[in-house]
Coordinates of N, CA and C in Angstrom, one line a residue:
X1 N 1.4 -14.3 -2.9 CA 2.8 -14.4 -2.8 C 3.6 -13.4 -3.6
X2 N 4.8 -13.5 -3.6 CA 5.6 -12.5 -4.3 C 5.8 -12.9 -5.7
X3 N 6.0 -12.0 -6.6 CA 6.2 -12.3 -8.0 C 7.7 -12.3 -8.3
X4 N 8.2 -13.2 -9.1 CA 9.6 -13.2 -9.4 C 9.9 -12.1 -10.5
X5 N 8.9 -11.7 -11.2 CA 9.2 -10.6 -12.1 C 9.0 -9.3 -11.4
X6 N 9.8 -8.3 -11.7 CA 9.7 -7.0 -11.1 C 9.5 -6.0 -12.2
X7 N 9.0 -4.8 -11.9 CA 8.9 -3.7 -12.8 C 10.0 -2.8 -12.4
X8 N 10.6 -2.2 -13.4 CA 11.7 -1.3 -13.2 C 11.4 0.0 -13.9
X9 N 11.4 1.1 -13.2 CA 11.1 2.4 -13.9 C 12.0 3.5 -13.2
X10 N 12.5 4.4 -14.0 CA 13.3 5.5 -13.5 C 12.5 6.6 -13.0
X11 N 11.2 6.6 -13.0 CA 10.4 7.7 -12.6 C 9.3 7.2 -11.6
X12 N 9.1 7.9 -10.6 CA 8.1 7.5 -9.5 C 6.7 7.5 -10.1
X13 N 6.4 8.2 -11.2 CA 5.1 8.4 -11.6 C 4.5 7.2 -12.4
X14 N 4.6 6.0 -11.8 CA 4.0 4.8 -12.4 C 2.6 4.6 -12.0
X15 N 2.1 5.3 -11.0 CA 0.8 5.1 -10.4 C 0.3 6.5 -10.0
X16 N -1.0 6.8 -10.2 CA -1.6 8.1 -9.8 C -1.2 8.3 -8.3
X17 N -0.8 9.6 -8.0 CA -0.3 9.9 -6.7 C -1.1 9.4 -5.5
X18 N -2.4 9.6 -5.5 CA -3.2 9.2 -4.4 C -3.2 7.7 -4.1
X19 N -2.8 6.9 -5.1 CA -2.8 5.4 -5.0 C -1.4 4.8 -5.0
X20 N -0.4 5.7 -5.0 CA 1.0 5.3 -5.1 C 1.5 4.6 -3.8
X21 N 2.1 3.5 -3.9 CA 2.7 2.8 -2.7 C 3.8 3.5 -2.1
X22 N 4.0 3.4 -0.8 CA 5.1 4.1 -0.2 C 6.5 3.7 -0.7
X23 N 6.7 2.5 -1.1 CA 8.0 2.1 -1.6 C 8.4 2.9 -2.9
X24 N 7.3 3.2 -3.7 CA 7.6 4.0 -4.9 C 7.8 5.4 -4.5
X25 N 7.1 6.0 -3.6 CA 7.3 7.3 -3.1 C 8.6 7.5 -2.5
X26 N 9.2 6.4 -1.9 CA 10.5 6.5 -1.3 C 11.6 6.2 -2.2
X27 N 11.3 6.1 -3.5 CA 12.4 6.0 -4.5 C 12.8 4.6 -4.9
X28 N 12.1 3.6 -4.5 CA 12.4 2.2 -5.0 C 12.1 2.1 -6.5
X29 N 13.0 1.6 -7.2 CA 12.9 1.5 -8.7 C 12.6 0.1 -9.1
X30 N 12.6 -0.9 -8.2 CA 12.3 -2.3 -8.6 C 11.2 -2.7 -7.7
X31 N 10.1 -3.1 -8.3 CA 8.9 -3.5 -7.5 C 8.1 -4.3 -8.3
X32 N 7.0 -5.0 -7.7 CA 6.2 -5.8 -8.5 C 4.7 -5.7 -7.9
X33 N 4.0 -6.8 -7.9 CA 2.6 -6.9 -7.6 C 2.2 -6.2 -6.3
X34 N 3.0 -6.2 -5.3 CA 2.5 -5.5 -4.1 C 2.2 -4.0 -4.3
X35 N 2.8 -3.3 -5.2 CA 2.4 -1.9 -5.4 C 0.9 -1.8 -5.9
X36 N 0.5 -2.9 -6.7 CA -0.9 -2.9 -7.2 C -1.8 -3.1 -6.0
X37 N -1.4 -4.0 -5.1 CA -2.3 -4.3 -4.0 C -2.5 -3.0 -3.1
X38 N -1.4 -2.2 -2.9 CA -1.5 -1.0 -2.2 C -2.6 -0.1 -2.9
X39 N -2.4 0.1 -4.2 CA -3.4 0.9 -5.0 C -4.8 0.4 -4.8
X40 N -5.0 -0.9 -4.9 CA -6.3 -1.5 -4.7 C -6.8 -1.2 -3.3
X41 N -6.0 -1.3 -2.3 CA -6.4 -0.9 -0.9 C -6.9 0.5 -0.8
X42 N -6.2 1.4 -1.5 CA -6.6 2.8 -1.5 C -8.0 3.0 -2.2
X43 N -8.1 2.3 -3.3 CA -9.4 2.4 -4.1 C -10.5 1.7 -3.3
X44 N -10.2 0.6 -2.6 CA -11.2 -0.1 -1.8 C -11.7 0.8 -0.7
X45 N -10.8 1.5 0.0 CA -11.2 2.4 1.0 C -12.1 3.5 0.4
X46 N -11.7 4.0 -0.7 CA -12.5 5.1 -1.4 C -13.9 4.6 -1.7
X47 N -14.0 3.3 -2.1 CA -15.3 2.8 -2.4 C -16.2 2.7 -1.2
X48 N -15.5 2.3 -0.1 CA -16.3 2.1 1.2 C -16.7 3.4 1.8
X49 N -15.8 4.4 1.8 CA -16.0 5.7 2.5 C -16.5 6.8 1.6
X50 N -16.4 6.6 0.3 CA -16.8 7.6 -0.7 C -15.8 8.8 -0.9
X51 N -14.6 8.7 -0.3 CA -13.6 9.7 -0.5 C -12.2 9.1 -0.5
X52 N -11.3 9.8 -1.2 CA -9.9 9.2 -1.2 C -9.3 9.1 0.2
X53 N -8.5 8.0 0.4 CA -7.9 7.8 1.7 C -6.8 8.7 1.9
X54 N -5.9 8.9 1.0 CA -4.7 9.7 1.1 C -4.7 10.7 -0.1
X55 N -5.1 11.9 0.2 CA -5.3 12.9 -0.9 C -4.1 13.9 -0.9
X56 N -3.0 13.5 -1.3 CA -1.8 14.3 -1.3 C -1.7 15.2 -2.5
X57 N -1.0 16.3 -2.4 CA -0.9 17.2 -3.5 C 0.6 17.3 -4.0
X58 N 1.4 16.5 -3.4 CA 2.8 16.3 -3.8 C 3.3 15.0 -3.3
X59 N 4.5 14.5 -3.7 CA 5.0 13.2 -3.2 C 5.2 13.3 -1.7
X60 N 5.8 14.3 -1.2 CA 6.1 14.4 0.2 C 4.8 14.5 1.0
X61 N 3.9 15.3 0.5 CA 2.6 15.4 1.2 C 1.9 14.1 1.2
X62 N 2.0 13.4 0.1 CA 1.3 12.0 0.0 C 2.0 11.1 1.1
X63 N 3.3 11.1 1.1 CA 4.0 10.3 2.1 C 3.6 10.6 3.5
X64 N 3.5 11.9 3.9 CA 3.2 12.3 5.2 C 1.7 12.0 5.6
X65 N 0.9 12.1 4.6 CA -0.5 11.7 4.8 C -0.6 10.2 5.2
X66 N 0.1 9.4 4.5 CA 0.2 8.0 4.7 C 0.8 7.8 6.1
X67 N 1.9 8.4 6.4 CA 2.5 8.2 7.8 C 1.6 8.7 8.9
X68 N 0.9 9.8 8.7 CA 0.0 10.3 9.8 C -1.1 9.3 10.0
X69 N -1.6 8.6 9.0 CA -2.8 7.7 9.1 C -2.4 6.3 9.6
X70 N -1.2 5.8 9.1 CA -0.8 4.5 9.5 C 0.3 4.5 10.6
X71 N 1.3 5.2 10.4 CA 2.4 5.5 11.3 C 3.7 5.7 10.4
X72 N 4.7 6.4 10.9 CA 5.9 6.5 10.2 C 6.6 5.1 10.2
X73 N 7.0 4.6 9.0 CA 7.6 3.3 9.0 C 8.9 3.2 9.7
X74 N 9.2 2.1 10.3 CA 10.5 1.9 11.0 C 11.1 0.6 10.4
X75 N 12.3 0.3 10.7 CA 13.0 -1.0 10.3 C 12.2 -2.1 10.9
X76 N 11.6 -1.9 12.1 CA 10.9 -3.0 12.8 C 9.7 -3.5 12.0
X77 N 8.9 -2.5 11.5 CA 7.7 -2.9 10.8 C 7.9 -3.1 9.3
X78 N 9.0 -2.5 8.7 CA 9.3 -2.6 7.3 C 10.8 -2.7 7.1
X79 N 11.4 -3.9 7.2 CA 12.8 -4.1 7.1 C 13.3 -3.5 5.7
X80 N 14.4 -2.7 5.8 CA 15.0 -2.1 4.6 C 14.5 -0.8 4.3
X81 N 13.5 -0.3 5.0 CA 12.9 1.0 4.6 C 13.9 2.2 4.7
X82 N 14.8 2.1 5.7 CA 15.8 3.2 5.8 C 16.8 3.2 4.7
X83 N 16.9 2.2 3.9 CA 17.9 2.1 2.9 C 17.3 2.6 1.5
X84 N 16.0 2.8 1.5 CA 15.4 3.3 0.2 C 15.9 4.7 -0.1
X85 N 16.1 5.0 -1.4 CA 16.8 6.2 -1.8 C 16.2 7.5 -1.2
X86 N 14.9 7.6 -1.1 CA 14.3 8.9 -0.7 C 13.9 8.9 0.8
X87 N 14.3 7.9 1.6 CA 14.0 7.8 3.0 C 14.8 8.8 3.7
X88 N 14.3 9.5 4.7 CA 15.0 10.4 5.5 C 14.8 10.1 7.0
X89 N 15.9 10.0 7.7 CA 15.8 9.7 9.2 C 15.1 10.9 9.9
X90 N 15.1 12.0 9.2 CA 14.5 13.2 9.8 C 12.9 13.3 9.6
X91 N 12.3 12.3 8.9 CA 10.9 12.3 8.7 C 10.2 12.4 10.1
X92 N 9.1 13.2 10.2 CA 8.4 13.2 11.5 C 8.0 11.8 11.9
X93 N 8.0 11.6 13.2 CA 7.6 10.2 13.7 C 6.2 10.2 14.2
X94 N 5.3 9.8 13.3 CA 3.9 9.7 13.7 C 3.7 8.2 14.2
X95 N 3.1 8.0 15.3 CA 3.0 6.7 15.9 C 1.6 6.1 16.0
X96 N 0.6 7.0 15.9 CA -0.8 6.5 16.0 C -1.1 5.8 14.8
X97 N -2.0 4.8 14.9 CA -2.5 4.1 13.8 C -4.0 4.4 13.6
X98 N -4.3 5.4 12.8 CA -5.7 5.8 12.6 C -6.4 5.0 11.6
X99 N -5.8 4.2 10.8 CA -6.4 3.5 9.7 C -7.5 2.6 10.2
X100 N -7.5 2.1 11.4 CA -8.5 1.2 12.0 C -9.8 1.9 12.2
X101 N -9.8 3.3 12.2 CA -11.0 4.0 12.5 C -11.9 4.0 11.3
X102 N -11.4 3.9 10.0 CA -12.3 4.0 8.9 C -12.2 2.8 7.9
X103 N -11.5 1.8 8.2 CA -11.5 0.6 7.3 C -11.3 -0.7 8.1
X104 N -11.5 -1.8 7.5 CA -11.4 -3.1 8.2 C -10.1 -3.9 7.9
X105 N -10.2 -5.1 8.4 CA -9.0 -6.0 8.3 C -8.4 -6.1 6.9
X106 N -9.3 -6.2 5.9 CA -8.8 -6.4 4.5 C -7.9 -5.2 4.1
X107 N -8.4 -4.0 4.3 CA -7.7 -2.8 4.0 C -6.4 -2.7 4.7
X108 N -6.4 -3.1 6.0 CA -5.1 -3.1 6.7 C -4.1 -4.0 6.1
X109 N -4.5 -5.2 5.6 CA -3.6 -6.1 4.9 C -3.1 -5.6 3.6
X110 N -4.0 -4.8 2.9 CA -3.5 -4.2 1.6 C -2.6 -3.1 1.8
X111 N -2.7 -2.4 2.9 CA -1.9 -1.2 3.2 C -0.7 -1.5 4.2
X112 N -0.1 -2.6 4.1 CA 1.1 -2.9 4.9 C 2.3 -2.3 4.2
X113 N 3.2 -1.7 5.0 CA 4.4 -1.0 4.4 C 5.3 -2.0 3.7
X114 N 5.6 -3.1 4.3 CA 6.6 -4.1 3.8 C 5.9 -4.8 2.6
X115 N 6.4 -4.6 1.3 CA 5.8 -5.2 0.2 C 5.7 -6.7 0.3
X116 N 6.7 -7.3 0.9 CA 6.8 -8.8 1.0 C 5.7 -9.3 2.0
X117 N 5.2 -8.5 2.9 CA 4.2 -8.9 3.8 C 2.8 -8.5 3.4
X118 N 2.6 -7.6 2.3 CA 1.3 -7.2 1.8 C 0.6 -8.3 1.3
X119 N -0.7 -8.3 1.5 CA -1.6 -9.4 1.0 C -1.5 -9.5 -0.5
X120 N -1.6 -10.8 -1.0 CA -1.6 -11.0 -2.5 C -3.0 -10.8 -3.0
X121 N -3.2 -10.7 -4.3 CA -4.5 -10.6 -4.9 C -5.3 -11.9 -4.6
X122 N -4.7 -13.0 -4.7 CA -5.4 -14.3 -4.5 C -5.9 -14.4 -3.0
X123 N -5.0 -14.0 -2.1 CA -5.4 -14.0 -0.7 C -6.5 -13.0 -0.4
X124 N -6.4 -11.9 -1.1 CA -7.5 -10.8 -0.9 C -8.8 -11.3 -1.3
X125 N -8.9 -12.0 -2.5 CA -10.2 -12.5 -3.0 C -10.7 -13.6 -2.0
X126 N -9.9 -14.3 -1.3 CA -10.3 -15.3 -0.4 C -10.5 -14.8 1.0
X127 N -10.3 -13.5 1.2 CA -10.5 -12.9 2.5 C -12.0 -13.0 3.0
X128 N -12.3 -13.2 4.2 CA -13.7 -13.3 4.7 C -14.6 -12.1 4.3
X129 N -14.1 -11.0 4.0 CA -14.9 -9.9 3.5 C -15.7 -10.3 2.2
X130 N -15.1 -11.1 1.4 CA -15.7 -11.6 0.2 C -16.4 -12.9 0.3
X131 N -16.7 -13.4 1.5 CA -17.3 -14.7 1.6 C -18.7 -14.9 0.9
X132 N -19.4 -13.8 0.7 CA -20.7 -13.9 0.0 C -20.6 -13.7 -1.5
X133 N -19.4 -13.5 -2.0 CA -19.2 -13.3 -3.4 C -19.1 -14.6 -4.1
X134 N -19.7 -14.7 -5.3 CA -19.7 -15.9 -6.1 C -18.3 -15.9 -6.9
X135 N -17.3 -16.6 -6.3 CA -16.0 -16.6 -6.9 C -15.8 -17.4 -8.2
X136 N -16.9 -18.2 -8.5 CA -16.7 -19.0 -9.8 C -16.7 -18.1 -11.0
X137 N -17.1 -16.9 -10.9 CA -17.1 -15.9 -12.0 C -15.8 -15.1 -12.1
X138 N -14.9 -15.3 -11.2 CA -13.7 -14.5 -11.2 C -12.6 -15.4 -11.7
X139 N -11.9 -14.9 -12.8 CA -10.8 -15.7 -13.4 C -9.6 -15.5 -12.5
X140 N -9.2 -16.6 -11.9 CA -8.0 -16.6 -11.0 C -7.0 -17.5 -11.6
X141 N -5.8 -17.0 -11.9 CA -4.7 -17.8 -12.4 C -3.8 -18.2 -11.2
X142 N -3.2 -19.3 -11.3 CA -2.2 -19.8 -10.3 C -0.8 -19.2 -10.6

């Protein structure tokens, strides 16, 4: 679920570039746990494939690598995206969704644009991908 506490920062550099969530790259200054799930999704993909998922060398390059692999976000798939400070209507419109080629359902749920729709940590641990994991050793708080 969503956290009632948010993090506020005047600088986009709260997370290493390759793992930075699109809402941070687009200038959102108030965010919470969903940015961590995006980062975990990127790290999960790297663990599965052995290489970084989005290897940008600048914030705009990072955004465009995300857009090319998932698709350019629209109001339909991410309500409010066009109101983010660094969103540009002139962004290229990539429509293919290539993420399915190299990761599975869990990664797709971690890498959802809309932070309110992104999977929570608790739901991720309970995802079928982890069915063979002994969850009794994982400290999970409500």
